[in-house]
């Protein structure tokens, strides 16, 4: 399977704990995006990378959130001191350049209890 | 500030009939529009797109219409099939068709009844 891969698929954590998600994009794609989707809403843009450079961060990305793409390949999204409001589906997408179509992974569903 | 709106949370149609999903936007800088389909527990899958220089794009059973003056687009599915039952998201981008950073609507759940 050469699509966008996200791990884990599901994560249940206690409030206050840190969590980290991983995204493996399509191999030749240089752009990688993170989105968050809550119930009844569409995906909301969080941040994106071009190669290893993080070029834009949404105001939705509070100081507790950090994303990295150290070698321009896979990316991680870490949430520190999780809150119940962080419960959502976290989606990763990748594209080849700005005009390339974005392909989405299956997402990581986070539940904070 | 919801820049892309899908005002119908759900739509139910009979198999074989036409499904029409609507989307409105407010930002006149948007120049590229996409429709994604999403099944439960899966990520969004690209369906069809349209550039702001066009007013119609067709791909098989799917046609997207764009009315720039009304800031409105619609997705027509003809004929509708039970396998089309899913959540449909309208999305928009600004800046030379940057299709990665997208603004999504809230989604419309389509149910196609056999």
Tab-separated table of C-alpha atoms in Angstrom:
chain	number	residue	atom	x	y	z
A	1	UNK	CA	0.000	0.000	0.000
A	2	UNK	CA	1.636	3.265	-1.088
A	3	UNK	CA	-0.939	5.648	0.356
A	4	UNK	CA	-0.656	7.940	3.362
A	5	UNK	CA	-0.261	5.906	6.538
A	6	UNK	CA	-1.118	7.086	10.052
A	7	UNK	CA	-0.377	5.407	13.359
A	8	UNK	CA	-1.940	4.641	15.678
A	9	UNK	CA	-5.472	4.451	14.321
A	10	UNK	CA	-6.963	4.949	17.764
A	11	UNK	CA	-5.575	6.396	20.965
A	12	UNK	CA	-7.266	6.690	24.333
A	13	UNK	CA	-5.402	8.717	26.903
A	14	UNK	CA	-6.001	10.276	30.278
A	15	UNK	CA	-6.231	14.013	30.591
A	16	UNK	CA	-2.841	15.525	31.213
A	17	UNK	CA	-0.867	12.852	29.388
A	18	UNK	CA	1.246	13.480	26.295
A	19	UNK	CA	0.489	11.734	23.014
A	20	UNK	CA	2.356	11.463	19.731
A	21	UNK	CA	0.984	10.522	16.324
A	22	UNK	CA	2.930	9.526	13.254
A	23	UNK	CA	2.228	10.132	9.581
A	24	UNK	CA	4.053	8.503	6.679
A	25	UNK	CA	3.227	10.368	3.462
A	26	UNK	CA	3.329	9.077	-0.082
A	27	UNK	CA	7.047	8.708	-0.700
A	28	UNK	CA	7.575	11.269	-3.450
A	29	UNK	CA	5.322	13.913	-1.877
A	30	UNK	CA	7.201	16.908	-0.539
A	31	UNK	CA	4.246	18.577	1.193
A	32	UNK	CA	2.631	17.205	4.332
A	33	UNK	CA	-0.435	18.605	6.079
A	34	UNK	CA	-2.101	18.021	9.432
A	35	UNK	CA	-5.814	18.565	9.961
A	36	UNK	CA	-8.156	18.040	12.896
A	37	UNK	CA	-11.762	16.964	12.561
A	38	UNK	CA	-14.312	17.084	15.357
A	39	UNK	CA	-17.759	15.541	15.322
A	40	UNK	CA	-20.116	17.189	12.861
A	41	UNK	CA	-17.430	19.418	11.396
A	42	UNK	CA	-15.163	19.296	8.406
A	43	UNK	CA	-11.404	18.928	8.740
A	44	UNK	CA	-9.644	22.064	10.005
A	45	UNK	CA	-6.153	22.940	8.843
A	46	UNK	CA	-3.478	22.807	11.565
A	47	UNK	CA	-0.093	23.051	9.887
A	48	UNK	CA	1.931	22.042	6.866
A	49	UNK	CA	5.482	21.215	5.859
A	50	UNK	CA	7.357	21.549	2.634
A	51	UNK	CA	10.107	18.983	2.955
A	52	UNK	CA	11.385	19.470	6.520
A	53	UNK	CA	10.363	23.126	6.833
A	54	UNK	CA	7.181	23.955	8.719
A	55	UNK	CA	5.778	26.785	6.641
A	56	UNK	CA	2.500	27.635	8.313
A	57	UNK	CA	0.718	27.011	11.587
A	58	UNK	CA	-2.932	27.672	12.275
A	59	UNK	CA	-3.981	29.621	15.346
A	60	UNK	CA	-5.740	26.383	16.311
A	61	UNK	CA	-2.305	24.947	17.042
A	62	UNK	CA	-1.800	25.969	20.648
A	63	UNK	CA	1.546	25.867	22.479
A	64	UNK	CA	0.719	22.346	23.624
A	65	UNK	CA	0.886	21.121	20.033
A	66	UNK	CA	4.111	20.558	18.147
A	67	UNK	CA	4.749	18.987	14.780
A	68	UNK	CA	7.978	17.882	13.208
A	69	UNK	CA	9.163	16.449	9.945
A	70	UNK	CA	12.857	15.956	10.689
A	71	UNK	CA	14.084	14.459	7.433
A	72	UNK	CA	11.370	15.597	5.112
A	73	UNK	CA	9.774	12.165	5.143
A	74	UNK	CA	7.499	11.073	8.012
A	75	UNK	CA	5.999	13.572	10.438
A	76	UNK	CA	4.966	13.471	14.082
A	77	UNK	CA	2.329	15.491	15.867
A	78	UNK	CA	2.687	15.710	19.638
A	79	UNK	CA	0.084	17.012	22.053
A	80	UNK	CA	1.308	17.770	25.549
A	81	UNK	CA	-0.902	17.847	28.639
A	82	UNK	CA	-3.934	16.639	26.725
A	83	UNK	CA	-7.345	18.118	27.464
A	84	UNK	CA	-10.789	16.689	26.770
A	85	UNK	CA	-11.239	19.285	24.050
A	86	UNK	CA	-8.371	17.672	22.135
A	87	UNK	CA	-10.550	14.648	21.441
A	88	UNK	CA	-10.857	14.542	17.659
A	89	UNK	CA	-9.776	12.776	14.505
A	90	UNK	CA	-6.316	13.907	13.449
A	91	UNK	CA	-5.796	13.632	9.712
A	92	UNK	CA	-2.599	13.765	7.721
A	93	UNK	CA	-2.405	14.507	4.011
A	94	UNK	CA	0.414	14.774	1.507
A	95	UNK	CA	0.820	16.288	-1.933
A	96	UNK	CA	3.434	16.778	-4.598
A	97	UNK	CA	3.981	20.516	-4.576
A	98	UNK	CA	1.404	23.212	-3.982
A	99	UNK	CA	-0.731	22.262	-6.960
A	100	UNK	CA	-0.568	18.533	-6.354
A	101	UNK	CA	-3.727	16.907	-5.118
A	102	UNK	CA	-3.746	16.189	-1.403
A	103	UNK	CA	-4.215	12.545	-0.428
A	104	UNK	CA	-5.419	11.822	3.083
A	105	UNK	CA	-4.551	9.082	5.499
A	106	UNK	CA	-7.143	7.202	7.513
A	107	UNK	CA	-6.600	9.374	10.541
A	108	UNK	CA	-5.841	8.864	14.224
A	109	UNK	CA	-8.850	9.087	16.506
A	110	UNK	CA	-7.875	10.550	19.864
A	111	UNK	CA	-10.108	10.200	22.903
A	112	UNK	CA	-9.090	12.040	26.064
A	113	UNK	CA	-10.818	10.729	29.190
B	1	UNK	CA	-15.955	32.542	10.751
B	2	UNK	CA	-17.106	29.719	8.492
B	3	UNK	CA	-15.702	30.533	5.066
B	4	UNK	CA	-17.135	27.404	3.444
B	5	UNK	CA	-20.643	26.327	4.357
B	6	UNK	CA	-22.694	23.273	3.630
B	7	UNK	CA	-26.072	24.163	5.011
B	8	UNK	CA	-27.687	20.750	4.590
B	9	UNK	CA	-26.361	18.283	7.168
B	10	UNK	CA	-28.072	15.378	5.439
B	11	UNK	CA	-29.727	14.323	2.207
B	12	UNK	CA	-31.675	11.205	1.353
B	13	UNK	CA	-32.409	10.141	-2.226
B	14	UNK	CA	-33.694	7.070	-3.990
B	15	UNK	CA	-31.328	4.910	-5.977
B	16	UNK	CA	-31.225	6.009	-9.609
B	17	UNK	CA	-32.318	9.568	-8.892
B	18	UNK	CA	-30.172	12.679	-8.847
B	19	UNK	CA	-28.340	13.807	-5.706
B	20	UNK	CA	-27.550	17.511	-5.453
B	21	UNK	CA	-25.195	18.673	-2.722
B	22	UNK	CA	-24.680	22.384	-2.203
B	23	UNK	CA	-21.868	24.521	-0.897
B	24	UNK	CA	-21.482	28.258	-0.352
B	25	UNK	CA	-18.320	30.230	0.289
B	26	UNK	CA	-17.561	33.755	1.391
B	27	UNK	CA	-13.909	34.327	0.512
B	28	UNK	CA	-13.550	35.748	-2.993
B	29	UNK	CA	-9.861	34.761	-2.971
B	30	UNK	CA	-10.763	31.094	-3.292
B	31	UNK	CA	-9.815	29.930	-6.766
B	32	UNK	CA	-9.988	26.157	-6.565
B	33	UNK	CA	-12.736	23.960	-5.210
B	34	UNK	CA	-12.829	20.278	-4.443
B	35	UNK	CA	-15.285	17.667	-3.276
B	36	UNK	CA	-14.156	14.856	-1.009
B	37	UNK	CA	-16.103	11.784	0.033
B	38	UNK	CA	-15.613	10.191	3.427
B	39	UNK	CA	-16.705	6.809	4.697
B	40	UNK	CA	-16.749	6.092	8.444
B	41	UNK	CA	-13.321	5.319	9.921
B	42	UNK	CA	-11.555	6.363	6.716
B	43	UNK	CA	-9.863	9.529	5.570
B	44	UNK	CA	-11.432	11.825	2.952
B	45	UNK	CA	-11.076	10.634	-0.646
B	46	UNK	CA	-10.878	13.086	-3.528
B	47	UNK	CA	-13.881	13.026	-5.822
B	48	UNK	CA	-13.824	15.946	-8.259
B	49	UNK	CA	-12.545	19.503	-8.484
B	50	UNK	CA	-13.068	22.723	-10.385
B	51	UNK	CA	-10.974	25.778	-11.029
B	52	UNK	CA	-12.502	29.237	-10.769
B	53	UNK	CA	-11.906	29.792	-14.486
B	54	UNK	CA	-14.525	27.147	-15.248
B	55	UNK	CA	-18.186	26.863	-14.379
B	56	UNK	CA	-18.601	23.133	-14.867
B	57	UNK	CA	-16.535	19.988	-14.601
B	58	UNK	CA	-17.794	16.508	-15.274
B	59	UNK	CA	-16.376	13.096	-14.418
B	60	UNK	CA	-18.625	10.149	-15.089
B	61	UNK	CA	-21.655	10.319	-12.817
B	62	UNK	CA	-20.279	13.351	-10.989
B	63	UNK	CA	-20.594	16.951	-12.125
B	64	UNK	CA	-19.566	20.047	-10.212
B	65	UNK	CA	-21.046	23.446	-11.057
B	66	UNK	CA	-19.525	26.735	-9.947
B	67	UNK	CA	-21.407	30.046	-9.798
B	68	UNK	CA	-18.773	32.629	-8.900
B	69	UNK	CA	-21.150	35.560	-8.719
B	70	UNK	CA	-23.260	33.728	-6.151
B	71	UNK	CA	-20.208	32.153	-4.482
B	72	UNK	CA	-21.961	28.832	-4.765
B	73	UNK	CA	-21.032	25.405	-6.007
B	74	UNK	CA	-22.934	22.185	-6.246
B	75	UNK	CA	-22.180	18.526	-6.823
B	76	UNK	CA	-24.581	16.481	-8.916
B	77	UNK	CA	-24.533	12.696	-8.799
B	78	UNK	CA	-26.523	10.997	-11.524
B	79	UNK	CA	-27.657	8.284	-11.168
B	80	UNK	CA	-27.192	7.881	-7.440
B	81	UNK	CA	-26.120	4.467	-6.180
B	82	UNK	CA	-26.247	2.957	-2.676
B	83	UNK	CA	-22.426	2.898	-2.642
B	84	UNK	CA	-22.488	6.687	-2.864
B	85	UNK	CA	-23.808	6.828	0.703
B	86	UNK	CA	-21.135	8.737	2.610
B	87	UNK	CA	-20.287	12.159	4.007
B	88	UNK	CA	-19.411	14.683	1.302
B	89	UNK	CA	-17.163	17.627	2.041
B	90	UNK	CA	-16.782	20.710	-0.063
B	91	UNK	CA	-13.335	22.327	0.196
B	92	UNK	CA	-11.717	25.458	-1.169
B	93	UNK	CA	-8.227	26.795	-1.581
B	94	UNK	CA	-6.703	30.151	-2.411
B	95	UNK	CA	-3.561	31.035	-4.293
B	96	UNK	CA	-2.951	29.419	-7.639
B	97	UNK	CA	-4.773	26.238	-6.854
B	98	UNK	CA	-2.927	25.269	-3.732
B	99	UNK	CA	-4.771	22.047	-3.195
B	100	UNK	CA	-3.106	21.074	0.024
B	101	UNK	CA	-4.141	23.779	2.431
B	102	UNK	CA	-7.875	23.457	2.237
B	103	UNK	CA	-10.835	25.078	3.963
B	104	UNK	CA	-13.597	22.536	4.411
B	105	UNK	CA	-17.326	22.827	4.871
B	106	UNK	CA	-19.123	20.949	7.640
B	107	UNK	CA	-20.112	18.085	5.380
B	108	UNK	CA	-23.382	16.626	4.100
B	109	UNK	CA	-24.325	13.034	4.830
B	110	UNK	CA	-25.823	11.445	1.739
B	111	UNK	CA	-27.966	8.365	2.031
B	112	UNK	CA	-28.976	6.598	-1.151
B	113	UNK	CA	-31.823	4.179	-0.561
B	114	UNK	CA	-32.091	1.013	-2.695
